[in-house]
Coordinates of C-alpha atoms and ligand atoms in Angstrom, one line a residue:
X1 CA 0.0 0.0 0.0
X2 CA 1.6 3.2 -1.1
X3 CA 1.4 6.8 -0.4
X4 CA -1.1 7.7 -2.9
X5 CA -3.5 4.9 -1.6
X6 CA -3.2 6.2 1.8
X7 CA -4.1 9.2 0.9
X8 CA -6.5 8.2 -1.3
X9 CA -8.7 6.3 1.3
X10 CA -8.5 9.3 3.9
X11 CA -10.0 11.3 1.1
X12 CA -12.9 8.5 1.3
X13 CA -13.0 8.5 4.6
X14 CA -13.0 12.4 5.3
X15 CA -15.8 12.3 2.7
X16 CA -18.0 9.2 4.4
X17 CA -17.4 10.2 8.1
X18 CA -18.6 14.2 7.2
X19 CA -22.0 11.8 6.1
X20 CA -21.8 9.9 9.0
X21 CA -21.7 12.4 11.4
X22 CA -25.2 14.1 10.3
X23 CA -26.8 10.8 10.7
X24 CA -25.7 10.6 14.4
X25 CA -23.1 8.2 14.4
X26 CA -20.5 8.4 17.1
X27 CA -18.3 5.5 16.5
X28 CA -17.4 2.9 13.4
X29 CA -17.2 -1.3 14.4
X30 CA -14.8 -3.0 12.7
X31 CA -15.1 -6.2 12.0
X32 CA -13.1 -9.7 10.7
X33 CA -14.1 -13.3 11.2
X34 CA -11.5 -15.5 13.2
X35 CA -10.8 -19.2 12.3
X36 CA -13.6 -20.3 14.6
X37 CA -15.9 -18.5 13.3
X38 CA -16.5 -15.9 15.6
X39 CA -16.7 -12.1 14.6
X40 CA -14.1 -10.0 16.6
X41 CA -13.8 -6.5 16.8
X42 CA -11.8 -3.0 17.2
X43 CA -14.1 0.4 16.8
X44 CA -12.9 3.9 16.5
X45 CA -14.8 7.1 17.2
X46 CA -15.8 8.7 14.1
X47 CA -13.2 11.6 14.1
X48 CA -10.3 8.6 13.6
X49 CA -12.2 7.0 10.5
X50 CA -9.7 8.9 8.2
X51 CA -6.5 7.9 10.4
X52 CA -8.0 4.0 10.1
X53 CA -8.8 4.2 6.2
X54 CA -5.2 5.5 5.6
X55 CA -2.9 3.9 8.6
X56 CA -5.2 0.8 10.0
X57 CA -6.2 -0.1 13.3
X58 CA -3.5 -2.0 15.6
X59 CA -4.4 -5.4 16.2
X60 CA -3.2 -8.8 17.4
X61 CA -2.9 -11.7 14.9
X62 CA -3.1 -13.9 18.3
X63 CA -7.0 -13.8 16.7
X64 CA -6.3 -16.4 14.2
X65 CA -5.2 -18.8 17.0
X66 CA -8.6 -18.2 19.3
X67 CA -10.8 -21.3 19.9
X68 CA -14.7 -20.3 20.4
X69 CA -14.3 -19.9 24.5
X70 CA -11.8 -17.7 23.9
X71 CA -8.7 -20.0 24.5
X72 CA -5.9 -20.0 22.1
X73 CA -4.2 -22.9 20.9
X74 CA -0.4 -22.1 19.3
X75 CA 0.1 -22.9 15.7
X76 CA 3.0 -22.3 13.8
X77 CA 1.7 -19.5 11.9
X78 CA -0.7 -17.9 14.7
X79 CA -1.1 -18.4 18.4
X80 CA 1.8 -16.1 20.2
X81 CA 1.9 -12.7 21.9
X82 CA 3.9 -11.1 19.7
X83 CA 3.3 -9.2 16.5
X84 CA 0.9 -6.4 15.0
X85 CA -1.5 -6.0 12.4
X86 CA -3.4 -2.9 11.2
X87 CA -7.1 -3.6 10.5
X88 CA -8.6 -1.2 7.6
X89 CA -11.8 -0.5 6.9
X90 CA -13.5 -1.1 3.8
X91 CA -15.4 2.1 3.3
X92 CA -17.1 0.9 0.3
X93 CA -19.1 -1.4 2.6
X94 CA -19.6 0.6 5.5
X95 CA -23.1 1.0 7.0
X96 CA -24.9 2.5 10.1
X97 CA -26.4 -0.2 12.2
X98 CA -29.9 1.0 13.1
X99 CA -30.6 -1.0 15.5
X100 CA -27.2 0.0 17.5
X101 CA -28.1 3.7 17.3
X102 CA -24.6 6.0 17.1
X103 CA -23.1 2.8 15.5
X104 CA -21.5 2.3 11.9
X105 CA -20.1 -1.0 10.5
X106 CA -17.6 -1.6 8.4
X107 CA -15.5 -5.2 7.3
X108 CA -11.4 -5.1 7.7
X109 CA -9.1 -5.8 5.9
X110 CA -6.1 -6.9 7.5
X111 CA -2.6 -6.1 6.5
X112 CA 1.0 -6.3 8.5
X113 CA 2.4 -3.2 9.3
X114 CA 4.6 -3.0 5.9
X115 CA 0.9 -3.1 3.9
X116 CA 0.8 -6.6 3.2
X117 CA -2.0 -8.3 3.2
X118 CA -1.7 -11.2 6.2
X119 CA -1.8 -14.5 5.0
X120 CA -4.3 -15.5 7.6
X121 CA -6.9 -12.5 6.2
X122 CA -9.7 -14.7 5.3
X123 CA -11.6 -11.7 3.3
X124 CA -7.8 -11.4 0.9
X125 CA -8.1 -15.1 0.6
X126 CA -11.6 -15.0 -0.8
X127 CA -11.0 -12.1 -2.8
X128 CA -8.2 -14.2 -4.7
X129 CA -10.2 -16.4 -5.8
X130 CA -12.4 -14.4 -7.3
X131 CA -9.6 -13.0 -8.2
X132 CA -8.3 -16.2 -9.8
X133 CA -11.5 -17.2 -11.7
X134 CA -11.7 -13.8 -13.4
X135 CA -8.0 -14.2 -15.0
X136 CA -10.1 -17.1 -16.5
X137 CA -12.9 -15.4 -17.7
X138 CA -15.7 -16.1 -14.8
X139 CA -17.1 -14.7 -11.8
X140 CA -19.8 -16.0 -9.1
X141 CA -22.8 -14.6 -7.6
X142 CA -23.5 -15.8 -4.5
X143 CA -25.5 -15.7 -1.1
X144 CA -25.5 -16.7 2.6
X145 CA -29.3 -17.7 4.1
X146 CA -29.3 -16.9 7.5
X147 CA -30.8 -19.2 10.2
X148 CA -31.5 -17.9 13.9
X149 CA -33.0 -18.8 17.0
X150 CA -34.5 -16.5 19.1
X151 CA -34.3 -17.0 23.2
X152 CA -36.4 -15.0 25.1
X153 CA -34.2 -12.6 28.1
X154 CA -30.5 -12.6 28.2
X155 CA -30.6 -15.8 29.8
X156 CA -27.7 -18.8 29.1
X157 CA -30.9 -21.0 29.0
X158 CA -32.6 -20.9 25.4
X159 CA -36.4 -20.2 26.0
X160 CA -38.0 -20.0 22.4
X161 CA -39.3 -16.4 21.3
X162 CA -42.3 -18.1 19.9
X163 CA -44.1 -21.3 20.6
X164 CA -46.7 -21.5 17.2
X165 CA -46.0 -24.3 15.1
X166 CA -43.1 -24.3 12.7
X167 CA -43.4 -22.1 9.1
X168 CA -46.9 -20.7 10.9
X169 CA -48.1 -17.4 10.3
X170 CA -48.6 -17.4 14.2
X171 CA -44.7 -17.2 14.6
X172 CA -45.0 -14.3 12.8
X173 CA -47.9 -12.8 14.7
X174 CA -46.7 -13.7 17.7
X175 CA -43.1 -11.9 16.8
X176 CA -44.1 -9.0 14.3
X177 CA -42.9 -6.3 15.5
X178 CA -40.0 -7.9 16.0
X179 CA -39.4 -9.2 12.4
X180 CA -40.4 -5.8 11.2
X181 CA -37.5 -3.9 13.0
X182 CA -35.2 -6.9 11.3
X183 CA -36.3 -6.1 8.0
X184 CA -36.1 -2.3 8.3
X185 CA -33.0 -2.3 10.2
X186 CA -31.6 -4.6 7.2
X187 CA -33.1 -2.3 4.9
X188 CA -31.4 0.7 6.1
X189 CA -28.5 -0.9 6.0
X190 CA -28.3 -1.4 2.4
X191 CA -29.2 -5.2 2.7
X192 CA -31.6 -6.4 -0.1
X193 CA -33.6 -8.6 1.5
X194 CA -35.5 -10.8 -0.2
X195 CA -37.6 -13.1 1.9
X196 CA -38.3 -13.3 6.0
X197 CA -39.8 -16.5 7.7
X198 CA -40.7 -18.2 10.8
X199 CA -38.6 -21.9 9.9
X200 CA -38.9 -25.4 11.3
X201 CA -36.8 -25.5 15.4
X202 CA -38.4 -23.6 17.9
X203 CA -38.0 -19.8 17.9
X204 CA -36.3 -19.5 14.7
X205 CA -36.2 -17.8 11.8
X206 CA -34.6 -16.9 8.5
X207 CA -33.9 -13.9 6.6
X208 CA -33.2 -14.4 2.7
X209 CA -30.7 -12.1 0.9
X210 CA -29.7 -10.8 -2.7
X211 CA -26.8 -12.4 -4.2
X212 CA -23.8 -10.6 -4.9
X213 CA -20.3 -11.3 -5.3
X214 CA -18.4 -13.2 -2.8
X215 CA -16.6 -11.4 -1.1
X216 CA -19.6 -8.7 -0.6
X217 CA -22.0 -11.7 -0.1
X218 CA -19.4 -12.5 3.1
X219 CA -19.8 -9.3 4.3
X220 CA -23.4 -9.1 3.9
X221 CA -23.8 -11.9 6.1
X222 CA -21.9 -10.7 8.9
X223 CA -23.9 -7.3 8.7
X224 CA -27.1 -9.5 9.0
X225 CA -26.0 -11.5 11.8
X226 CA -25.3 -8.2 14.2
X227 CA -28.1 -6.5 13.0
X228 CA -29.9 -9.6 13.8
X229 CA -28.4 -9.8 17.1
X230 CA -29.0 -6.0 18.1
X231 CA -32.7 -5.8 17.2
X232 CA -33.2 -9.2 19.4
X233 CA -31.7 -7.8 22.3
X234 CA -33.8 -4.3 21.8
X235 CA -36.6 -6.7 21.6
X236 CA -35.3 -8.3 25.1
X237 CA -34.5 -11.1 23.3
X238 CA -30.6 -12.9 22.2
X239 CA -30.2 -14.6 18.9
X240 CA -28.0 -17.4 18.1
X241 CA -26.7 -18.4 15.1
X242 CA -25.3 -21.6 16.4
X243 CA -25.7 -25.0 14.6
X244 CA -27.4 -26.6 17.2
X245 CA -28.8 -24.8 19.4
X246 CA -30.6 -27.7 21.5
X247 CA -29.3 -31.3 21.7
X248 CA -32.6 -32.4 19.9
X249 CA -33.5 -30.1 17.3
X250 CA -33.3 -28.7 13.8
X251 CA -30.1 -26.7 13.6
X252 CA -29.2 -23.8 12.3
X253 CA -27.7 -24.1 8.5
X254 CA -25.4 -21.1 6.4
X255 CA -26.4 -22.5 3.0
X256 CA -24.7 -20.9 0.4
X257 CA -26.1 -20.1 -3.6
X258 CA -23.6 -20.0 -5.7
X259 CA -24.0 -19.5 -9.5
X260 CA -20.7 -19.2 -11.6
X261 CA -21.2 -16.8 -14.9
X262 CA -19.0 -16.3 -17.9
X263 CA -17.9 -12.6 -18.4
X264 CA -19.8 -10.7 -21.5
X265 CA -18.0 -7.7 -21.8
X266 CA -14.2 -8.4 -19.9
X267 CA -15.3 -5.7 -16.9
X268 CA -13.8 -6.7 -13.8
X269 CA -14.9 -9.0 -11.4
X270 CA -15.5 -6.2 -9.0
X271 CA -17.8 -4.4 -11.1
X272 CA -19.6 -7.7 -12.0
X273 CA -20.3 -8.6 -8.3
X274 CA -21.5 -4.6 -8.0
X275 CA -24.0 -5.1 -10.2
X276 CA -25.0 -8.4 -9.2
X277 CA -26.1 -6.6 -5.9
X278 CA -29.6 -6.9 -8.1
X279 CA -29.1 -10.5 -9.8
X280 CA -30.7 -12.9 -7.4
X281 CA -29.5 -16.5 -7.0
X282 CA -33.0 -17.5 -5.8
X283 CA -34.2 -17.9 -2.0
X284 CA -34.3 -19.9 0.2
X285 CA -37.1 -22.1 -1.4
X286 CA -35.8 -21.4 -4.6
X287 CA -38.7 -19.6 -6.4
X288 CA -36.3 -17.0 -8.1
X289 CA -39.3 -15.2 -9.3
X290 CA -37.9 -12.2 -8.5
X291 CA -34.5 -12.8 -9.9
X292 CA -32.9 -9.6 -12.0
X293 CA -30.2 -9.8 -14.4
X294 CA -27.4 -7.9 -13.3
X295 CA -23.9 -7.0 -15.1
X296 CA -22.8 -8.6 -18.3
X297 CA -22.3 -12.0 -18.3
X298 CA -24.2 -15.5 -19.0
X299 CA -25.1 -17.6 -15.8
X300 CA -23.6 -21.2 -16.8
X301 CA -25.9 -23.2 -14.2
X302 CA -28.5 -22.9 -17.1
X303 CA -29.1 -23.2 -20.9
X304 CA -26.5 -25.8 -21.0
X305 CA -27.0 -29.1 -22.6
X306 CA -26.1 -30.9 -19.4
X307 CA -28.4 -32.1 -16.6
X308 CA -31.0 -29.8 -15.8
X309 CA -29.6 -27.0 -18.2
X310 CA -26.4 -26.9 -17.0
X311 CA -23.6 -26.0 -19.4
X312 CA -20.4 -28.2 -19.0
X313 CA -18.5 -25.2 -17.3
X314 CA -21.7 -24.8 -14.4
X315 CA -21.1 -28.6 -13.7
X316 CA -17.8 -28.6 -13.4
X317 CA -18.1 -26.0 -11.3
X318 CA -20.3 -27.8 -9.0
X319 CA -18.2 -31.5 -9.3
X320 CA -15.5 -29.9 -8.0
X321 CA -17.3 -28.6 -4.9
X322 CA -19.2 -32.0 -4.8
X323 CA -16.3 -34.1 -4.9
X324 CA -14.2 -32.4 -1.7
X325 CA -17.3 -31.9 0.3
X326 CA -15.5 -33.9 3.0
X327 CA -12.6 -31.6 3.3
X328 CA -14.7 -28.4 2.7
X329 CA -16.7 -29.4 5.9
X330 CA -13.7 -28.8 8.3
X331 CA -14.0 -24.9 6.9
X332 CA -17.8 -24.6 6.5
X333 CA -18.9 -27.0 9.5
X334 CA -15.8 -26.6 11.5
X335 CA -17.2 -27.0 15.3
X336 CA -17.8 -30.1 17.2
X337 CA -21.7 -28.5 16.8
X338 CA -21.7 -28.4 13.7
X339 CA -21.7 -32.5 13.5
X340 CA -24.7 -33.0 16.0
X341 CA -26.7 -30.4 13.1
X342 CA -25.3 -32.7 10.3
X343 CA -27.5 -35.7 10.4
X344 CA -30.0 -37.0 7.6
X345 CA -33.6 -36.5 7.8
X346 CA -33.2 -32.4 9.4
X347 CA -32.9 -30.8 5.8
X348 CA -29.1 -30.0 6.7
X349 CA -28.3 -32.3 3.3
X350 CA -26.3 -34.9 5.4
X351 CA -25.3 -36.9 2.3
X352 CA -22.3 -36.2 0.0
X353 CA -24.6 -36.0 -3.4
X354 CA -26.6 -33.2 -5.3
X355 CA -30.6 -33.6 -6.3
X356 CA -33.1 -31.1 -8.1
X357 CA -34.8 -29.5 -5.0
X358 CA -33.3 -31.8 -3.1
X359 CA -33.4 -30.5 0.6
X360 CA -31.4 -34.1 1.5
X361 CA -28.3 -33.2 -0.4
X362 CA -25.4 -31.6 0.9
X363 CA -26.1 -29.5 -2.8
X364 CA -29.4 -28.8 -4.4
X365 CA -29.6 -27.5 -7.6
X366 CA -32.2 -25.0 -7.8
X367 CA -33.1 -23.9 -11.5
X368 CA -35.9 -21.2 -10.5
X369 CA -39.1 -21.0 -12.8
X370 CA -39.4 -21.9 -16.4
X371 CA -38.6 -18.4 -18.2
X372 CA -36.2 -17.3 -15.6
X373 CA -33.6 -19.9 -15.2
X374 CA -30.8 -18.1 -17.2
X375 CA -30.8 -15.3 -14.0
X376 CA -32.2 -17.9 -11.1
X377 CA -30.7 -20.9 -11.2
X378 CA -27.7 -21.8 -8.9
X379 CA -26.2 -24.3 -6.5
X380 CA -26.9 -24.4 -2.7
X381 CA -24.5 -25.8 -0.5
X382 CA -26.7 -27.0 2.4
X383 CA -24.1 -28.7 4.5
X384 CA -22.8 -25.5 5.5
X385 CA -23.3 -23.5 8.9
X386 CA -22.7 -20.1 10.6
X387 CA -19.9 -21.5 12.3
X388 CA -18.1 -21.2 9.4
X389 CA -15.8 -17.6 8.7
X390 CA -17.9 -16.6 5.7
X391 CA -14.8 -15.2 3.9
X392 CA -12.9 -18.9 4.4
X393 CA -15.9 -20.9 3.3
X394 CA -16.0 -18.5 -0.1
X395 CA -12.1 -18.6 -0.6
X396 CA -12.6 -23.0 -0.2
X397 CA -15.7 -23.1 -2.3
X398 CA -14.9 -20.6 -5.4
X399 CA -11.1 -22.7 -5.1
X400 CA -12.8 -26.1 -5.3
X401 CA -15.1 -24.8 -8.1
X402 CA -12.1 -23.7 -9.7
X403 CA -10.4 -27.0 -9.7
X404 CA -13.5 -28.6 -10.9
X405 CA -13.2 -26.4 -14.2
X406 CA -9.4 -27.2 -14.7
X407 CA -10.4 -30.3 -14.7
X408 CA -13.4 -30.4 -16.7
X409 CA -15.3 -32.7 -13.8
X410 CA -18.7 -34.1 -14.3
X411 CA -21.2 -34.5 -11.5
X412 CA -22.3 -38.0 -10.8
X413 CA -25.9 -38.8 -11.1
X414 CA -28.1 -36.8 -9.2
X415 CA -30.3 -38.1 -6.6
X416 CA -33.9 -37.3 -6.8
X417 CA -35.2 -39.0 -3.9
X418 CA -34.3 -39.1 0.5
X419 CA -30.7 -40.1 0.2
X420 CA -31.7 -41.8 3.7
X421 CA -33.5 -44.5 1.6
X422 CA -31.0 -45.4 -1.0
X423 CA -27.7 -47.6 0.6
X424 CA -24.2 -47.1 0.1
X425 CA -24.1 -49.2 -3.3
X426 CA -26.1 -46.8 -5.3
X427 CA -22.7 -44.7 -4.2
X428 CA -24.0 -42.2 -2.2
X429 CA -22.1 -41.8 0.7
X430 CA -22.9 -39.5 4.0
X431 CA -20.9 -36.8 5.0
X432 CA -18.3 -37.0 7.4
X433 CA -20.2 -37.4 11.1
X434 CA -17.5 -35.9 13.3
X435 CA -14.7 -32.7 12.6
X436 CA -12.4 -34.8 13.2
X437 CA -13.2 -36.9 9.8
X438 CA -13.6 -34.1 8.2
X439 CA -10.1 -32.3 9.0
X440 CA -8.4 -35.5 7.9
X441 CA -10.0 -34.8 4.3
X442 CA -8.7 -31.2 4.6
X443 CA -5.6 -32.4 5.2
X444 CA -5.5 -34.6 2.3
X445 CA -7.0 -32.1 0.0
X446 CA -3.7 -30.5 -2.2
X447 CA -6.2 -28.2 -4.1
X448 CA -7.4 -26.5 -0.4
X449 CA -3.7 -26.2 0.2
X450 CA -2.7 -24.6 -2.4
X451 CA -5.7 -22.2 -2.7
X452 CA -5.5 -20.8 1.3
X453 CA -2.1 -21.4 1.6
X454 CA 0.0 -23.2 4.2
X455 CA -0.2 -20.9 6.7
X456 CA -4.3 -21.0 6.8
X457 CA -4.4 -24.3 5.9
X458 CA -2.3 -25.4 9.1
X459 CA -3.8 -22.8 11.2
X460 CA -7.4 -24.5 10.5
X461 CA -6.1 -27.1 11.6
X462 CA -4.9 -26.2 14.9
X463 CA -7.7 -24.7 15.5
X464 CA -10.0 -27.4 14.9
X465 CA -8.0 -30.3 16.7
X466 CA -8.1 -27.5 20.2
X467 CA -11.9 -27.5 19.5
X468 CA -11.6 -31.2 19.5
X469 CA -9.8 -31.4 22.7
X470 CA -12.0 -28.8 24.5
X471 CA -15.2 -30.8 23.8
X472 CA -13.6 -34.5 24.8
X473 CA -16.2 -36.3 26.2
X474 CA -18.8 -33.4 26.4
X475 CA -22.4 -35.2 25.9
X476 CA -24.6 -33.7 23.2
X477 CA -26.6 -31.4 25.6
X478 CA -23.0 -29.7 26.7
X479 CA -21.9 -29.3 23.6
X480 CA -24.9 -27.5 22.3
X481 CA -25.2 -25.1 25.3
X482 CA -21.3 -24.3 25.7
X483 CA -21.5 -23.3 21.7
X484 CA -25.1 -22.1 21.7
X485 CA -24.0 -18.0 22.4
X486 CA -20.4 -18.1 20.4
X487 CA -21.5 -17.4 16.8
Ligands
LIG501 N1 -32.5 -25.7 9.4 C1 -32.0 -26.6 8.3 C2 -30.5 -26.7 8.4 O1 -30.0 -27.0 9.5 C3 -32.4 -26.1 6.9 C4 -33.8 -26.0 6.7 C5 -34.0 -25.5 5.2 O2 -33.9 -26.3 4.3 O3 -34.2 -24.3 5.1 O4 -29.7 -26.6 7.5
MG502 MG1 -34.1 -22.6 6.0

C-alpha cells in the first residue's frame, strides 16, 4: 500500500465520516471473522475514520489462533503474543447499524504493518479467488441464508421467542414487530432482503438475501447477523446463530447459492459482483421469481445441454465442490456442533450428493421458474453453517469450483429421492459425522492447500484439533449449550 492509496482512502474517509456524522453516528465497528468462526472487533470514534482508512487499526494476529471460548491454541503460523497488524476498513461497505443507534459497520481488511495483506486474512483469501476465476474469464454470484433462534431474556438457557408451530403465520404474529424492525434495520443498512420466515426448530427464523459477489456476499452476512443480534436484544431477546442450538432439534444451517457466470463484456470482477447486488441467486425455497439480471455475463448453471440446463462449465463447477465436500466441511462445519446439526432427515443435506430441489443433499440445484432460469438458477451448498468464517468458506468453495473447471469434472448422477432410503451401493455416501473426519479430508485435499495457503491451511487445523480437545467427552446437551451464544 503506497502513499497515494493512503491518501487516497483518507479522502474517502473524510468524505464518508462528514455523512456519518449528520446521521448521528459516534463511533465505526470493525469487524473480521477468526478461524472459529466468531466475529471479533476494534471500533474507533468517528473523528479517527480517516486515520484508520489510511494507517489501519492495531491489532493482534493472536486472533487467528482463538478457539470459540476464547482459548488459544499455538500454531506455527498464529497463536503467540507477539506481532501487530493494522485492521482497515473497507469504506465501500460501511453501513450504520440501526438498531445500535450511534453505530457504523464496516468489514477489515487486515494487512501487516509494511501493507501486506496477512496470509491469515480470510476476506484477501476469498477475494483471490475471485480474483483467480476472473483471469479465466468467470465470476460467481452468490448468497448466505441466515438461520437464527430466538431465546427470550439474556438468559444462558434458550427459551423460544415463539411457541406457534413451525413455518406458521402465528410465529410471525406472535413476533411481528420484531421481524419488522429486522427487516427495516436490514433495509437501512443497504441489505436487499428478499424473503423473511418463521422456519422449522423452535424460535427461529430466516432472513433471505440478494446475491452478490463473494466477497460482498461474506460481508453481507456478517452485517445480517449483528443487526440480527441487536434488534433481538432491543426486543429483550438474544439470537444465536449456532448450529445446534438444542441437543434435539433442527439446527441452524449457512447455506450458500452459488451460481458461476462467464464474463460478457471483460469488466472486472468487482464491477460484476456490484452489479450483481440486483441479480438474485434465488431464495431460500428457490422460487427466483424475483431474480434480475445484473452486469454482463451469462449464468452457466442454465441453458447448457447438461443435466438440468447446466452448461459443462456450471457442472464442473459444482463436481468440483461435490467431490471435496468432505474436506470443505472442516471450513464450512468446523465446530464439534456443527456435526450433532449434520445428520439425515433435518434438511441439513447430510449426504455427499446433489438432487433437483433436493433438501437431502449436501447440494441442491435449484433452477428457478421456467422463463427465468438463465438469471435464477444456482447451486446451494446445504451442509454449510454459521460456524463457518464466511470469507474462508468462499475462498474454499470458489477454489474447489475452480479445480472442478481445470479439470473439466462431471457430477455424478443426481439423486432425486431421501438419500436416507438409498444404501451405500447406489454410491452415495454421508458426509463426514465428526470434525475430526472431516479435518483428515482437509488435510489430504492439495487443491485447499494450495488455494489458502500453508499458513491457513495449518492454522485451520490447529484450530480445529483444540476444538476437539476442548469438547472430549462433552455429551450432546454440553456441547450444544457451551457453543449455543459463540456465533
Ligand atoms: N435448518 C436446516 C439446516 O440445518 C435447513 C432448513 C431449510 O432447508 O431451510 O440446514
Ligand atoms: Mg431454511
Amino acid at each position: 500500500m503506497d502513499q497515494q492509496e493512503r491518501a487516497r482512502r483518507a479522502a474517502v474517509a473524510r468524505k464518508a465520516a462528514g455523512g456519518l456524522a449528520t446521521v448521528g453516528v459516534t463511533a465505526v465497528a470493525v469487524t473480521w471473522v477468526d478461524t472459529s468462526g466468531v466475529t471479533r472487533v476494534k471500533a474507533v470514534p468517528l473523528p479517527r475514520l480517516e486515520h484508520a482508512a489510511a494507517w489501519g487499526i492495531g491489532a493482534s494476529p493472536v486472533f487467528d489462533a482463538f478457539l470459540l471460548d476464547d482459548s488459544i491454541v499455538s500454531g506455527r503460523f498464529a497463536g503467540g503474543p507477539v506481532g501487530d497488524l493494522r485492521l482497515y476498513p473497507d469504506l465501500d461497505r460501511i453501513a450504520v447499524v440501526a438498531a445500535l443507534p450511534g453505530w457504523a459497520w464496516a468489514p477489515a481488511d487486515r494487512y501487516d504493518q509494511d501493507g501486506v495483506p496477512h496470509p491469515l486474512d480470510a476476506r484477501h483469501l476469498a477475494r483471490r479467488e475471485t480474483d483467480r476465476l476472473a483471469a479465466e474469464g468467470f465470476f460467481v454470484r452468490a448468497s448466505f441464508e441466515v438461520e437464527w433462534a430466538a431465546s427470550i431474556g439474556g438468559g444462558d438457557e434458550f427459551v423460544p421467542a415463539c411457541s406457534g408451530p413451525a413455518y406458521g403465520m402465528t410465529r410471525l404474529t406472535e413476533r411481528s414487530a420484531y421481524l419488522r424492525d429486522v427487516v427495516e434495520a436490514l433495509s437501512s443498512a443497504g441489505v436487499a432482503v428478499e424473503q423473511i420466515h418463521p422456519e422449522y426448530a423452535a424460535g427461529q427464523y430466516e432472513v433471505s438475501v440478494a446475491a452478490e459477489d463473494p466477497v460482498g456476499a461474506a460481508d453481507t452476512t456478517v452485517l445480517v447477523r449483528e443487526t440480527i443480534r441487536a434488534v433481538s436484544q432491543n426486543h429483550g431477546l438474544r439470537a444465536t446463530f449456532s448450529p445446534k442450538v438444542l441437543a434435539d432439534g433442527v439446527g441452524n444451517g449457512a447455506h450458500i447459492h452459488l451460481s458461476l457466470w462467464r464474463n460478457a463484456t471483460g469488466a472486472s470482477t468487482r464491477d460484476q459482483g456490484r452489479a450483481g447486488v440486483d441479480a438474485k441467486a434465488g431464495g431460500d425455497d428457490g422460487f427466483g421469481v424475483d431474480v434480475e439480471a445484473g452486469g454482463d455475463g451469462v449464468n452457466l448453471m442454465a441453458g447448457g445441454d447438461g443435466r438440468y440446463g447446466l452448461t459443462h462449465a456450471g457442472e464442473a463447477f459444482a463436481a468440483g465442490i461435490l467431490s471435496r465436500l468432505p474436506a470443505l466441511l472442516a471450513v464450512g462445519a468446523p465446530s464439534v456442533a456443527s456435526y450433532l446439526r449434520l445428520v439425515p432427515s433435518h434438511w441439513a443435506g447430510a449426504y455427499a450428493c446433489w438432487g433437483l430441489e433436493n433438501r437431502e443433499a449436501a447440494m441442491r440445484f435449484v433452477t428457478g421458474s421456467t422463463g427465468d432460469r438463465s438469471r435464477a438458477a444456482n447451486m446451494e451448498v446445504k451442509c454449510f453453517d454459521a460456524a463457518a468464517n464466511p470469507y474462508l468458506a468462499m475462498a474454499a468453495l470458489l477454489a474447489s469450483g475452480r479445480a472442478g473447471l481445470a479439470d473439466g469434472a462431471r457430477l455424478p448422477d443426481s439423486v432425486e429421492v431421501d438419500p436416507v432410503t438409498l444404501g451405500e451401493e447406489h454410491g452415495i455416501a454421508p458426509l463426514p459425522s465428526s470434525l475430526g473426519a472431516a479435518l483428515e479430508a482437509f488435510e489430504a485435499d492439495t487443491v485447499l492447500k494450495e488455494a489458502l495457503g500453508e499458513p491457513m491451511t495449518d492454522t485451520i487445523a490447529v484450530v480445529r484439533r483444540g476444538e476437539i480437545a476442548l469438547f472430549t467427552g462433552a455429551t450432546p446437551e454440553e456441547i450444544a449449550s457451551r457453543t449455543r451464544w459463540k456465533h
